[in-house]
Amino acid sequence: MSTANPHRRFSWLERTLLVAASLVLTVLLVAAAMLSPDSRGFGTHQKLGFGECFVVAQWGVRCPSCGMTTSWARLLDGQLTAALGANAGGVLLCLASIAAVPWMLASAIKGQWWYLRPTASLVLPAFAVLVLVLLVQWMQHTGLALLRHGWS
């Protein structure tokens, strides 16, 4: 049982970190909204100056995070089905980011958690679902690629 006071006020540093985190997420969301998604369903990150995925380059199969930027760009363009096909875990992260920005800003302004306090019993299952979604979709993409082309 935690001895921390759930109703304590945030310090100025904690408030500043919440605002900074919300600004970082906002920049990521705006950048993704401005990107044209790659038609392959992955590789959109290369339009930001990043290189090709190491796993794709070395083994010709997608890694669990392949399609993440594409899924954000497609979701923010209103293309839910295409976003889910690019990376369902990316869709979950994008939706969580959209919800987190106003929540963190409201919490920073209020000086304590607004509406919902992040606890281990909330965060750990959410993280487990995200990892499970990423792994299932990755196995689906990898398995299909291996069936079509074989392991080279």
Short mmCIF file of C-alpha atoms in Angstrom, two decimals:
data_model
loop_
_atom_site.label_atom_id
_atom_site.label_comp_id
_atom_site.label_asym_id
_atom_site.label_seq_id
_atom_site.Cartn_x
_atom_site.Cartn_y
_atom_site.Cartn_z
CA MET A 1 0.00 0.00 0.00
CA SER A 2 1.35 3.37 -1.02
CA THR A 3 2.00 5.97 1.65
CA ALA A 4 2.09 8.81 -0.91
CA ASN A 5 -0.66 11.39 -0.57
CA PRO A 6 -2.77 11.14 -3.76
CA HIS A 7 -4.11 14.68 -3.20
CA ARG A 8 -0.78 16.49 -2.74
CA ARG A 9 -0.07 19.50 -4.95
CA PHE A 10 2.58 19.26 -7.67
CA SER A 11 5.83 21.16 -7.34
CA TRP A 12 6.74 23.73 -9.99
CA LEU A 13 9.21 21.22 -11.44
CA GLU A 14 6.49 18.58 -11.77
CA ARG A 15 4.16 21.10 -13.39
CA THR A 16 6.92 22.18 -15.79
CA LEU A 17 7.63 18.56 -16.73
CA LEU A 18 3.93 17.95 -17.44
CA VAL A 19 3.77 21.01 -19.68
CA ALA A 20 7.01 19.99 -21.43
CA ALA A 21 5.74 16.44 -22.01
CA SER A 22 2.48 17.76 -23.42
CA LEU A 23 4.40 20.10 -25.74
CA VAL A 24 6.57 17.22 -26.99
CA LEU A 25 3.46 15.14 -27.71
CA THR A 26 1.84 18.12 -29.44
CA VAL A 27 4.88 18.56 -31.70
CA LEU A 28 4.80 14.82 -32.56
CA LEU A 29 1.08 14.98 -33.33
CA VAL A 30 1.43 18.10 -35.50
CA ALA A 31 4.40 16.60 -37.36
CA ALA A 32 2.49 13.37 -38.00
CA ALA A 33 -0.56 15.31 -39.18
CA MET A 34 1.57 17.18 -41.72
CA LEU A 35 3.22 14.04 -43.15
CA SER A 36 2.09 12.22 -46.27
CA PRO A 37 1.96 8.54 -45.31
CA ASP A 38 4.10 6.11 -47.25
CA SER A 39 1.95 3.94 -49.50
CA ARG A 40 3.73 0.75 -48.32
CA GLY A 41 2.23 1.17 -44.83
CA PHE A 42 5.64 1.85 -43.28
CA GLY A 43 8.64 4.07 -43.98
CA THR A 44 6.94 7.43 -43.40
CA HIS A 45 9.61 8.25 -40.80
CA GLN A 46 12.13 8.53 -43.65
CA LYS A 47 10.38 11.73 -44.73
CA LEU A 48 11.61 13.19 -41.43
CA GLY A 49 15.22 12.39 -42.33
CA PHE A 50 15.54 9.08 -40.49
CA GLY A 51 17.06 6.09 -42.24
CA GLU A 52 15.46 2.83 -43.28
CA CYS A 53 14.50 0.41 -40.53
CA PHE A 54 17.48 -1.83 -39.70
CA VAL A 55 15.31 -4.95 -39.51
CA VAL A 56 13.73 -4.28 -42.91
CA ALA A 57 17.13 -3.50 -44.45
CA GLN A 58 18.84 -6.59 -42.99
CA TRP A 59 16.13 -9.24 -43.09
CA GLY A 60 13.36 -7.88 -45.29
CA VAL A 61 10.67 -8.16 -42.60
CA ARG A 62 9.03 -5.48 -40.53
CA CYS A 63 9.97 -4.83 -36.91
CA PRO A 64 7.28 -4.28 -34.21
CA SER A 65 7.51 -0.50 -34.61
CA CYS A 66 7.39 -0.49 -38.41
CA GLY A 67 4.41 1.53 -39.56
CA MET A 68 4.17 3.51 -36.33
CA THR A 69 4.71 6.94 -37.95
CA THR A 70 2.51 5.91 -40.88
CA SER A 71 -0.27 4.89 -38.49
CA TRP A 72 -0.14 8.29 -36.76
CA ALA A 73 -0.19 10.13 -40.10
CA ARG A 74 -3.10 8.04 -41.40
CA LEU A 75 -5.10 8.27 -38.17
CA LEU A 76 -4.69 12.03 -38.01
CA ASP A 77 -5.88 12.17 -41.62
CA GLY A 78 -9.04 10.27 -40.63
CA GLN A 79 -8.02 6.95 -42.21
CA LEU A 80 -8.65 4.61 -39.27
CA THR A 81 -8.64 1.33 -41.22
CA ALA A 82 -5.40 2.19 -43.03
CA ALA A 83 -3.87 3.35 -39.75
CA LEU A 84 -4.75 0.06 -38.06
CA GLY A 85 -3.24 -1.84 -40.99
CA ALA A 86 0.00 0.15 -40.76
CA ASN A 87 0.45 -0.42 -37.01
CA ALA A 88 -2.41 -0.98 -34.56
CA GLY A 89 -0.10 -0.29 -31.63
CA GLY A 90 0.72 3.05 -33.22
CA VAL A 91 -2.98 3.86 -33.33
CA LEU A 92 -3.24 3.11 -29.60
CA LEU A 93 -0.23 5.33 -28.86
CA CYS A 94 -1.57 8.14 -31.03
CA LEU A 95 -4.98 8.03 -29.33
CA ALA A 96 -3.28 7.96 -25.92
CA SER A 97 -1.18 10.96 -26.94
CA ILE A 98 -4.25 12.88 -28.10
CA ALA A 99 -5.88 12.22 -24.73
CA ALA A 100 -2.69 12.86 -22.73
CA VAL A 101 -2.04 16.39 -24.00
CA PRO A 102 -5.11 18.10 -22.47
CA TRP A 103 -4.97 15.80 -19.42
CA MET A 104 -1.36 16.73 -18.63
CA LEU A 105 -2.01 20.43 -19.26
CA ALA A 106 -5.12 20.39 -17.03
CA SER A 107 -3.16 18.53 -14.34
CA ALA A 108 -0.32 21.07 -14.54
CA ILE A 109 -2.77 23.96 -14.23
CA LYS A 110 -4.71 22.33 -11.39
CA GLY A 111 -1.51 21.32 -9.60
CA GLN A 112 -2.60 17.72 -9.12
CA TRP A 113 -3.89 14.91 -11.29
CA TRP A 114 -7.03 15.95 -13.12
CA TYR A 115 -9.79 13.36 -13.27
CA LEU A 116 -7.51 10.30 -13.34
CA ARG A 117 -4.42 9.51 -11.29
CA PRO A 118 -1.93 7.21 -13.08
CA THR A 119 -1.40 4.16 -10.89
CA ALA A 120 0.39 0.89 -11.53
CA SER A 121 -2.97 -0.91 -11.68
CA LEU A 122 -3.94 1.39 -14.56
CA VAL A 123 -0.66 1.88 -16.41
CA LEU A 124 0.69 -1.70 -16.36
CA PRO A 125 -2.37 -3.34 -17.97
CA ALA A 126 -2.48 -0.58 -20.60
CA PHE A 127 1.20 -1.16 -21.34
CA ALA A 128 0.63 -4.94 -21.50
CA VAL A 129 -2.20 -4.47 -24.03
CA LEU A 130 0.01 -2.22 -26.15
CA VAL A 131 2.88 -4.74 -26.15
CA LEU A 132 0.49 -7.59 -26.97
CA VAL A 133 -1.03 -5.65 -29.89
CA LEU A 134 2.43 -4.76 -31.22
CA LEU A 135 3.66 -8.36 -30.97
CA VAL A 136 0.55 -9.91 -32.54
CA GLN A 137 0.63 -7.52 -35.48
CA TRP A 138 4.38 -7.95 -35.86
CA MET A 139 4.02 -11.75 -35.94
CA GLN A 140 1.25 -11.34 -38.52
CA HIS A 141 3.39 -9.11 -40.78
CA THR A 142 6.53 -11.18 -40.28
CA GLY A 143 4.75 -14.50 -40.75
CA LEU A 144 3.08 -13.33 -43.95
CA ALA A 145 6.36 -11.97 -45.31
CA LEU A 146 8.17 -15.22 -44.53
CA LEU A 147 5.41 -17.27 -46.15
CA ARG A 148 5.57 -15.14 -49.32
CA HIS A 149 9.35 -14.79 -49.64
CA GLY A 150 10.99 -17.29 -47.30
CA TRP A 151 13.78 -16.46 -44.86
CA SER A 152 16.79 -15.07 -46.71
#
